[in-house]
Amino acid sequence: MGTMSSLLGSISGGMAILACIALVVMMLFVTVDVAGRDFFTWPLRGSNEIVGLLLIIAATWGLGLCQMEKNHLRILLIYDFFPRKVQLVLDLLAYLCCLAASGIITWQVILLAIKYQGMPMVNRSPTLGLPLAPFMLALAFGFGWISLVLLMDIYKSIRGVLKK
C-alpha cells in the first residue's frame, strides 16, 4: 500500500501544482480585464469565460492532495474524546459519504460531457466559442481523482478498525 500511496501522492501533488497554475492564470486574466476596463475602457473579451473554465481546474484538482494531507476542515469538538477505534469508524463513515458524493458528481459530469459532445452548438462557450466538453472532463477527472484517494483512505480506515 505504501507504493500506491506514494504514487497517489505524487500525482496529487502534480495536479495541485496545475491547480495553482490555473489560479495564477485566472488572477492574471482578472487583473488585465479590470485594468483594461478601468484605465483604457477596453475590457478583455471573454475573460469571465476563461476564468470560469479555469476555476474548474483550480477548484477540483487540488482536492486529492488536500484529502491525502488531511488539510480539510474537521470539527473536533467531541471527536478527540472518543477512543481511537471509534475515531476510525467515524472517519470511515465520513469517507464513505464523501466517496458517494464525489462518485455521483463524477458519473453525472461524465454523462453531461458525453451529452455535450453530441450537441456541437451547446458544447461552446457563448463569447469565445470554447468547447465545454474538455472542461467537463477535467471536472470529472478532479472528482474522480478524489474518489480514488478516498478509496485508499477507506481501505486504510478498515484496516485500522480491524487491526485494533
C-alpha positions as semicolon CSV with decimal commas, in nm:
position;residue;x (nm);y (nm);z (nm)
1;M;0,000;0,000;0,000
2;G;0,298;0,229;0,053
3;T;0,385;0,233;-0,318
4;M;0,026;0,306;-0,413
5;S;0,006;0,581;-0,153
6;S;0,326;0,745;-0,274
7;L;0,209;0,721;-0,637
8;L;-0,125;0,880;-0,548
9;G;0,063;1,144;-0,351
10;S;0,294;1,227;-0,641
11;I;0,011;1,254;-0,892
12;S;-0,200;1,454;-0,645
13;G;0,094;1,691;-0,593
14;G;0,128;1,740;-0,968
15;M;-0,243;1,806;-1,001
16;A;-0,224;2,058;-0,716
17;I;0,058;2,238;-0,897
18;L;-0,157;2,255;-1,212
19;A;-0,443;2,389;-0,997
20;C;-0,209;2,661;-0,865
21;I;-0,102;2,749;-1,218
22;A;-0,467;2,775;-1,321
23;L;-0,525;3,006;-1,023
24;V;-0,234;3,231;-1,126
25;V;-0,361;3,245;-1,485
26;M;-0,708;3,334;-1,353
27;M;-0,555;3,612;-1,145
28;L;-0,371;3,748;-1,449
29;F;-0,687;3,744;-1,661
30;V;-0,886;3,927;-1,393
31;T;-0,607;4,182;-1,342
32;V;-0,574;4,255;-1,714
33;D;-0,952;4,271;-1,753
34;V;-1,001;4,514;-1,464
35;A;-0,703;4,729;-1,562
36;G;-0,813;4,734;-1,924
37;R;-1,171;4,822;-1,836
38;D;-1,089;5,089;-1,574
39;F;-0,785;5,255;-1,730
40;F;-0,827;5,207;-2,103
41;T;-1,204;5,142;-2,137
42;W;-1,109;4,821;-2,313
43;P;-1,206;4,508;-2,118
44;L;-1,054;4,174;-2,203
45;R;-1,312;3,996;-2,416
46;G;-1,414;3,655;-2,278
47;S;-1,213;3,683;-1,957
48;N;-1,516;3,583;-1,749
49;E;-1,548;3,264;-1,951
50;I;-1,181;3,178;-1,927
51;V;-1,174;3,247;-1,553
52;G;-1,487;3,037;-1,501
53;L;-1,348;2,746;-1,701
54;L;-1,009;2,762;-1,529
55;L;-1,190;2,765;-1,194
56;I;-1,289;2,405;-1,267
57;I;-0,924;2,301;-1,256
58;A;-0,827;2,539;-0,977
59;A;-1,108;2,420;-0,751
60;T;-1,105;2,045;-0,808
61;W;-0,755;1,933;-0,899
62;G;-0,613;2,016;-0,557
63;L;-0,877;1,816;-0,369
64;G;-0,682;1,491;-0,386
65;L;-0,372;1,639;-0,221
66;C;-0,588;1,816;0,035
67;Q;-0,750;1,483;0,127
68;M;-0,418;1,298;0,137
69;E;-0,266;1,554;0,372
70;K;-0,591;1,588;0,569
71;N;-0,582;1,965;0,525
72;H;-0,958;1,996;0,516
73;L;-1,193;2,130;0,779
74;R;-1,286;1,897;1,060
75;I;-1,492;1,976;1,364
76;L;-1,316;1,805;1,650
77;L;-1,535;1,926;1,934
78;I;-1,610;1,576;2,064
79;Y;-1,411;1,366;1,818
80;D;-1,092;1,381;2,027
81;F;-1,272;1,239;2,332
82;F;-1,358;0,913;2,154
83;P;-1,128;0,611;2,159
84;R;-0,909;0,562;1,851
85;K;-1,126;0,279;1,716
86;V;-1,440;0,498;1,728
87;Q;-1,247;0,777;1,556
88;L;-1,151;0,536;1,278
89;V;-1,515;0,430;1,237
90;L;-1,624;0,794;1,221
91;D;-1,352;0,862;0,963
92;L;-1,471;0,562;0,765
93;L;-1,830;0,690;0,765
94;A;-1,717;1,036;0,656
95;Y;-1,502;0,889;0,378
96;L;-1,791;0,675;0,257
97;C;-2,023;0,979;0,241
98;C;-1,760;1,181;0,056
99;L;-1,694;0,891;-0,182
100;A;-2,064;0,862;-0,259
101;A;-2,088;1,237;-0,331
102;S;-1,771;1,256;-0,542
103;G;-1,864;0,937;-0,727
104;I;-2,208;1,069;-0,817
105;I;-2,062;1,402;-0,928
106;T;-1,801;1,223;-1,143
107;W;-2,062;0,999;-1,302
108;Q;-2,308;1,281;-1,376
109;V;-2,042;1,515;-1,517
110;I;-1,915;1,240;-1,749
111;L;-2,271;1,184;-1,871
112;L;-2,309;1,559;-1,926
113;A;-1,978;1,577;-2,116
114;I;-2,090;1,290;-2,340
115;K;-2,422;1,467;-2,398
116;Y;-2,239;1,792;-2,483
117;Q;-2,017;1,611;-2,735
118;G;-2,328;1,515;-2,929
119;M;-2,457;1,873;-2,938
120;P;-2,188;2,089;-3,103
121;M;-2,382;2,416;-3,070
122;V;-2,441;2,371;-2,695
123;N;-2,084;2,250;-2,641
124;R;-1,939;2,600;-2,682
125;S;-1,892;2,894;-2,451
126;P;-2,104;3,193;-2,558
127;T;-1,838;3,460;-2,619
128;L;-1,522;3,281;-2,726
129;G;-1,679;2,962;-2,857
130;L;-1,450;2,738;-2,648
131;P;-1,561;2,374;-2,630
132;L;-1,706;2,289;-2,290
133;A;-1,669;1,909;-2,300
134;P;-1,293;1,909;-2,223
135;F;-1,354;2,124;-1,917
136;M;-1,637;1,895;-1,810
137;L;-1,398;1,601;-1,840
138;A;-1,139;1,796;-1,635
139;L;-1,408;1,843;-1,367
140;A;-1,490;1,472;-1,378
141;F;-1,120;1,390;-1,353
142;G;-1,079;1,609;-1,045
143;F;-1,372;1,448;-0,866
144;G;-1,276;1,103;-0,993
145;W;-0,928;1,151;-0,853
146;I;-1,053;1,244;-0,507
147;S;-1,277;0,936;-0,526
148;L;-0,966;0,726;-0,579
149;V;-0,790;0,892;-0,285
150;L;-1,099;0,837;-0,070
151;L;-1,099;0,468;-0,165
152;M;-0,743;0,446;-0,036
153;D;-0,846;0,620;0,289
154;I;-1,142;0,384;0,326
155;Y;-0,908;0,088;0,287
156;K;-0,669;0,232;0,549
157;S;-0,958;0,301;0,789
158;I;-1,097;-0,051;0,753
159;R;-0,751;-0,196;0,818
160;G;-0,716;0,030;1,121
161;V;-1,055;-0,071;1,262
162;L;-0,986;-0,442;1,210
163;K;-0,632;-0,423;1,348
164;K;-0,716;-0,259;1,681
